[in-house]
Tab-separated table of C-alpha atoms in Angstrom:
chain	number	residue	atom	x	y	z
A	180	MET	CA	18.424	4.433	76.381
A	181	HIS	CA	15.140	5.077	78.208
A	182	PHE	CA	15.007	5.712	81.936
A	183	SER	CA	12.785	7.270	84.571
A	184	VAL	CA	13.694	8.881	87.863
A	185	ILE	CA	11.732	10.392	90.725
A	186	LEU	CA	13.130	13.788	91.727
A	187	ASP	CA	12.325	16.369	94.370
A	188	ASP	CA	10.051	18.984	92.819
A	189	GLN	CA	12.456	21.809	93.686
A	190	PRO	CA	13.987	24.522	91.507
A	191	GLY	CA	17.265	23.316	89.994
A	192	THR	CA	16.763	19.568	90.506
A	193	LEU	CA	15.954	18.852	86.856
A	194	ALA	CA	18.778	21.153	85.752
A	195	ARG	CA	21.268	19.110	87.819
A	196	LEU	CA	20.086	15.865	86.179
A	197	LEU	CA	20.407	17.388	82.724
A	198	SER	CA	23.858	18.717	83.626
A	199	VAL	CA	25.047	15.172	84.398
A	200	ILE	CA	23.768	13.990	81.012
A	201	ALA	CA	25.475	16.929	79.289
A	202	GLN	CA	28.780	16.254	81.074
A	203	GLU	CA	28.625	12.661	79.863
A	204	ARG	CA	27.862	13.895	76.316
A	205	GLY	CA	24.467	12.152	76.143
A	206	ASN	CA	22.037	13.395	73.499
A	207	ILE	CA	18.509	13.886	74.850
A	208	LEU	CA	15.905	12.933	72.264
A	209	HIS	CA	12.793	13.259	74.419
A	210	ILE	CA	11.998	14.312	77.983
A	211	HIS	CA	8.718	14.042	79.891
A	212	HIS	CA	8.295	15.700	83.299
A	213	THR	CA	5.125	14.979	85.275
A	214	LEU	CA	3.648	15.524	88.701
A	215	ALA	CA	0.239	14.115	87.825
A	216	GLU	CA	0.597	10.345	88.260
A	217	SER	CA	-1.054	8.720	91.257
A	218	ASN	CA	2.081	6.773	92.227
A	219	ILE	CA	4.297	9.888	92.539
A	220	PRO	CA	4.711	11.125	96.124
A	221	VAL	CA	3.729	14.682	97.029
A	222	LEU	CA	6.462	17.237	96.263
A	223	MET	CA	8.151	14.819	93.840
A	224	ALA	CA	8.243	14.672	90.037
A	225	LYS	CA	8.745	11.803	87.602
A	226	VAL	CA	11.136	12.486	84.725
A	227	THR	CA	11.327	10.065	81.807
A	228	ILE	CA	14.155	10.586	79.335
A	229	GLU	CA	14.965	9.032	75.973
A	230	LEU	CA	18.676	9.391	75.419
A	231	GLU	CA	20.973	8.658	72.489
A	232	THR	CA	24.260	7.076	73.608
A	233	ARG	CA	27.419	5.667	72.062
A	234	GLY	CA	26.861	2.148	73.380
A	235	ARG	CA	26.844	0.039	76.538
A	236	GLU	CA	29.976	1.577	78.074
A	237	HIS	CA	28.533	5.058	77.594
A	238	ILE	CA	25.240	3.967	79.192
A	239	GLU	CA	27.071	2.570	82.217
A	240	SER	CA	29.085	5.766	82.553
A	241	ILE	CA	25.894	7.853	82.577
A	242	LYS	CA	24.183	5.527	85.065
A	243	THR	CA	27.067	5.587	87.542
A	244	HIS	CA	27.774	9.321	87.294
């Protein structure tokens, strides 16, 4: 599974996202965190994650958590 989210660039925000993935037992393969793209609003960060899952049901569980 690949997905991107725009988060507030505040201490703890990324940790909360990663905590959700950990609770759902997702396996992070790659993570990219950037502030330097022109389409990202000020004080926001784009996080792109490549995640290993156990299938479609697991993906849906992560997405709705």
